[in-house]
C-alpha cells in the first residue's frame, strides 16, 4: 500500500471515531434528535466508504 492510501485509512478511522463521540454528546445541543439523525447518516456514509475500500483494495478498516 502506498503512503497516501495508508493515510486515507487512518483518516477514515479518525473521522468515524469523531462522529461517534459527537453523537454521544447530542444531548448537549438544541435539537438532539436532529443531531443523532445527522450523526447516523454520517456513520452510514463512512461505513459505505469502508465497504468500497474493502471491495476495491481488500482492506479492512
CSV table of C-alpha atoms in Angstrom, one decimal:
chain,number,residue,atom,x,y,z
A,1,UNK,CA,0.0,0.0,0.0
A,2,UNK,CA,1.2,3.4,-0.7
A,3,UNK,CA,1.5,6.1,1.9
A,4,UNK,CA,-1.5,8.1,0.6
A,5,UNK,CA,-3.7,5.1,0.9
A,6,UNK,CA,-2.5,4.4,4.5
A,7,UNK,CA,-3.2,8.0,5.4
A,8,UNK,CA,-6.7,7.7,3.9
A,9,UNK,CA,-7.4,4.7,6.1
A,10,UNK,CA,-6.2,6.5,9.2
A,11,UNK,CA,-8.3,9.5,8.3
A,12,UNK,CA,-11.4,7.4,8.0
A,13,UNK,CA,-10.8,5.7,11.3
A,14,UNK,CA,-10.4,9.1,13.0
A,15,UNK,CA,-13.5,10.5,11.3
A,16,UNK,CA,-15.6,7.6,12.4
A,17,UNK,CA,-14.3,8.0,16.0
A,18,UNK,CA,-15.0,11.7,15.9
A,19,UNK,CA,-18.6,11.2,14.7
A,20,UNK,CA,-19.3,8.6,17.3
A,21,UNK,CA,-18.0,10.9,20.0
A,22,UNK,CA,-20.1,13.8,18.7
A,23,UNK,CA,-23.2,11.6,18.6
A,24,UNK,CA,-22.7,10.7,22.2
A,25,UNK,CA,-22.8,14.5,23.0
A,26,UNK,CA,-26.0,15.2,21.1
A,27,UNK,CA,-27.9,15.8,24.3
A,28,UNK,CA,-25.9,19.0,24.7
A,29,UNK,CA,-27.3,20.7,21.6
A,30,UNK,CA,-30.6,22.5,20.9
A,31,UNK,CA,-32.1,19.7,18.8
A,32,UNK,CA,-30.7,16.3,20.0
A,33,UNK,CA,-32.9,14.3,17.6
A,34,UNK,CA,-31.6,16.1,14.6
A,35,UNK,CA,-28.0,15.8,15.9
A,36,UNK,CA,-28.4,12.0,16.3
A,37,UNK,CA,-30.0,11.7,12.8
A,38,UNK,CA,-27.1,13.6,11.2
A,39,UNK,CA,-24.6,11.5,13.1
A,40,UNK,CA,-26.2,8.3,12.0
A,41,UNK,CA,-26.2,9.5,8.3
A,42,UNK,CA,-22.5,10.3,8.6
A,43,UNK,CA,-21.8,6.9,10.1
A,44,UNK,CA,-23.7,5.2,7.3
A,45,UNK,CA,-21.7,7.1,4.7
A,46,UNK,CA,-18.4,6.3,6.4
A,47,UNK,CA,-19.4,2.6,6.5
A,48,UNK,CA,-20.3,2.6,2.8
A,49,UNK,CA,-16.9,4.1,2.1
A,50,UNK,CA,-15.2,1.4,4.2
A,51,UNK,CA,-17.0,-1.3,2.2
A,52,UNK,CA,-15.9,0.3,-1.1
A,53,UNK,CA,-12.3,0.3,0.1
A,54,UNK,CA,-12.6,-3.3,1.2
A,55,UNK,CA,-14.1,-4.3,-2.2
A,56,UNK,CA,-11.6,-2.3,-4.2
A,57,UNK,CA,-8.4,-2.9,-2.3
A,58,UNK,CA,-9.3,-5.8,0.1
A,59,UNK,CA,-8.6,-3.6,3.1
A,60,UNK,CA,-10.5,-4.0,6.3
A,61,UNK,CA,-10.6,-0.7,8.3
